[in-house]
PDB file of C-alpha atoms in Angstrom:
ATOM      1  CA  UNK A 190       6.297   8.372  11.553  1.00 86.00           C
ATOM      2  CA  UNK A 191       5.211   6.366   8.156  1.00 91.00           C
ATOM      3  CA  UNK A 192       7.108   7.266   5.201  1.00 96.00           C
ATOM      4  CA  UNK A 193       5.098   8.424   2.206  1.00 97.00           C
ATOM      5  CA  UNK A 194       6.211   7.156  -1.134  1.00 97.00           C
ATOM      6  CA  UNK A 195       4.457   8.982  -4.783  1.00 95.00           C
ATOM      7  CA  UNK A 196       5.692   6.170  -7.096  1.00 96.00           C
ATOM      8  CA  UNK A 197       3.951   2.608  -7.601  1.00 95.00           C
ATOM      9  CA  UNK A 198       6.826   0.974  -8.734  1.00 95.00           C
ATOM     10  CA  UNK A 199       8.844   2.216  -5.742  1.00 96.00           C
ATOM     11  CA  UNK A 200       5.997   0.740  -3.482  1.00 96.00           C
ATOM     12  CA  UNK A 201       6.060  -2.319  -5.095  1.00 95.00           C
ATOM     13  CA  UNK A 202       9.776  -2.793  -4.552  1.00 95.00           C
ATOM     14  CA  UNK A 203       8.855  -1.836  -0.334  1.00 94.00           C
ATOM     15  CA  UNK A 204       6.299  -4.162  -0.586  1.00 94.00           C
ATOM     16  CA  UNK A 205       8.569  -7.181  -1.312  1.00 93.00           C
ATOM     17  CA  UNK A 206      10.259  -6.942   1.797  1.00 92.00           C
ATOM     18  CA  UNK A 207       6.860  -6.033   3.680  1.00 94.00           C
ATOM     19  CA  UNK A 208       5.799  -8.615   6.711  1.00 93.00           C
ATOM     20  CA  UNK A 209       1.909  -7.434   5.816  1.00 94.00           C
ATOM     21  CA  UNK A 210       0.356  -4.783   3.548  1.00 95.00           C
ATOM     22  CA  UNK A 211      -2.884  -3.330   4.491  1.00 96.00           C
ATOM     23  CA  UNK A 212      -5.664  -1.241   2.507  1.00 96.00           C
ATOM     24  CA  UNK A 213      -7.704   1.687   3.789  1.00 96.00           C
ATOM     25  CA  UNK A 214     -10.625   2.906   1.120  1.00 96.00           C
ATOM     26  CA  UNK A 215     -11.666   6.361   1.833  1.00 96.00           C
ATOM     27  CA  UNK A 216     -15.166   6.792  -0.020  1.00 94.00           C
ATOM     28  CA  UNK A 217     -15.837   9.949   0.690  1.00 96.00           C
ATOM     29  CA  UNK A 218     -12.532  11.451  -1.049  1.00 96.00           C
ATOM     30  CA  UNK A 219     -12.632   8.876  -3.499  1.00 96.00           C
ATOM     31  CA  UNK A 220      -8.856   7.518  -2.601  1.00 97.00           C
ATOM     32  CA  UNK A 221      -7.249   4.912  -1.104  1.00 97.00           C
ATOM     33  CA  UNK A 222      -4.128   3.780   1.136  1.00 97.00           C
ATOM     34  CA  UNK A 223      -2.543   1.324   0.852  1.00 96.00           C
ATOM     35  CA  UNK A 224       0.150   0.914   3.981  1.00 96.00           C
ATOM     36  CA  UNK A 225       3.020  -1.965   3.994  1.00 96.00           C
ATOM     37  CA  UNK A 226       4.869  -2.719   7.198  1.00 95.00           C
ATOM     38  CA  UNK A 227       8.505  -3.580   7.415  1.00 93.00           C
ATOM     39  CA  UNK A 228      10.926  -3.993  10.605  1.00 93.00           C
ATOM     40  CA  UNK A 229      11.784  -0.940  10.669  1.00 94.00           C
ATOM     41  CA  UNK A 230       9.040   1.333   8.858  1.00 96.00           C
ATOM     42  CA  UNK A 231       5.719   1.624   7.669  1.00 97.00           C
ATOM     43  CA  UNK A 232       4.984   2.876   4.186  1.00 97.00           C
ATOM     44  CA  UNK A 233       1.997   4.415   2.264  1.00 97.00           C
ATOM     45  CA  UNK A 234       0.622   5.072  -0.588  1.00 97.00           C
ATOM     46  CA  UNK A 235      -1.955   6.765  -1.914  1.00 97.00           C
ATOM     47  CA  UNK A 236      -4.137   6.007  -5.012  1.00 96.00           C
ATOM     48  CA  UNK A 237      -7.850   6.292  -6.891  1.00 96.00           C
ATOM     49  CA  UNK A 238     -10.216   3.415  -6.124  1.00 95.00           C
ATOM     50  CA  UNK A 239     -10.781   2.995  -9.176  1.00 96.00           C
ATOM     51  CA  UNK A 240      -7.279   1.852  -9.803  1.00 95.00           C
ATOM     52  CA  UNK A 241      -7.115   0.294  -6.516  1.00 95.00           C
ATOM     53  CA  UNK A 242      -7.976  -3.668  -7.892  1.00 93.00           C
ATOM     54  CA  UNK A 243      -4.688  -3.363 -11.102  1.00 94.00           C
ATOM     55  CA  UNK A 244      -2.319  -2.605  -8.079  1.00 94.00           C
ATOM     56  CA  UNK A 245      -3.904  -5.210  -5.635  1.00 93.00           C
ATOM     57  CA  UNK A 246      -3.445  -7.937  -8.419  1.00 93.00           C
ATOM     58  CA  UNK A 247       0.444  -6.787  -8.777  1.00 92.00           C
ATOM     59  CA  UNK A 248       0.383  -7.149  -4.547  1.00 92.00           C
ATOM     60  CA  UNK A 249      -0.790 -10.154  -3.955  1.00 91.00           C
ATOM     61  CA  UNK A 250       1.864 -11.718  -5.610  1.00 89.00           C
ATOM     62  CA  UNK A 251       4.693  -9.721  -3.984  1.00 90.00           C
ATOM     63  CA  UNK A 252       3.200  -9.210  -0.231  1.00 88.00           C
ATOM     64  CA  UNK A 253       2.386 -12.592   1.482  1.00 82.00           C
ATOM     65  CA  UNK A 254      -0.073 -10.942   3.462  1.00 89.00           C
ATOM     66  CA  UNK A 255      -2.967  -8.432   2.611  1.00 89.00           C
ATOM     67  CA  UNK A 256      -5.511  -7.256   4.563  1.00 92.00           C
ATOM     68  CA  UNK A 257      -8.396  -4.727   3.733  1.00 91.00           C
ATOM     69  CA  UNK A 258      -9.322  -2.361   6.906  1.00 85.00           C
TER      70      UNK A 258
END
């Protein structure tokens, strides 16, 4: 069962220990999540496309591995 998490910050901290991160843009509701895997869980998060690209650009220096779905 993923674990949802509201804040960015608080992903951004998951994300650090994350062995990939991976993004899911939903058009059609105009959102996207973005999902990082540990050991033990998998998180997500859900935010506007629009801000989608500022929070990628904080990720890719955190996660070591990013893929878009």
């Amino acid at each position: 069962m993923p674990v949802f998490i509201s804040s960015e910050e608080e992903f951004i901290d998951v994300a650090r220990k994350a062995e990939e991160c991976r993004v899911k843009r939903i058009p059609k509701k105009n959102i996207a999540k973005v999902k990082a895997r540990t050991k033990r869980y998998l998180y997500t998060y859900k935010i506007q496309i629009q801000n989608l690209d500022a929070l990628l650009e904080k990720l890719k220096s955190v996660c070591k591995n990013i893929v878009e779905v």
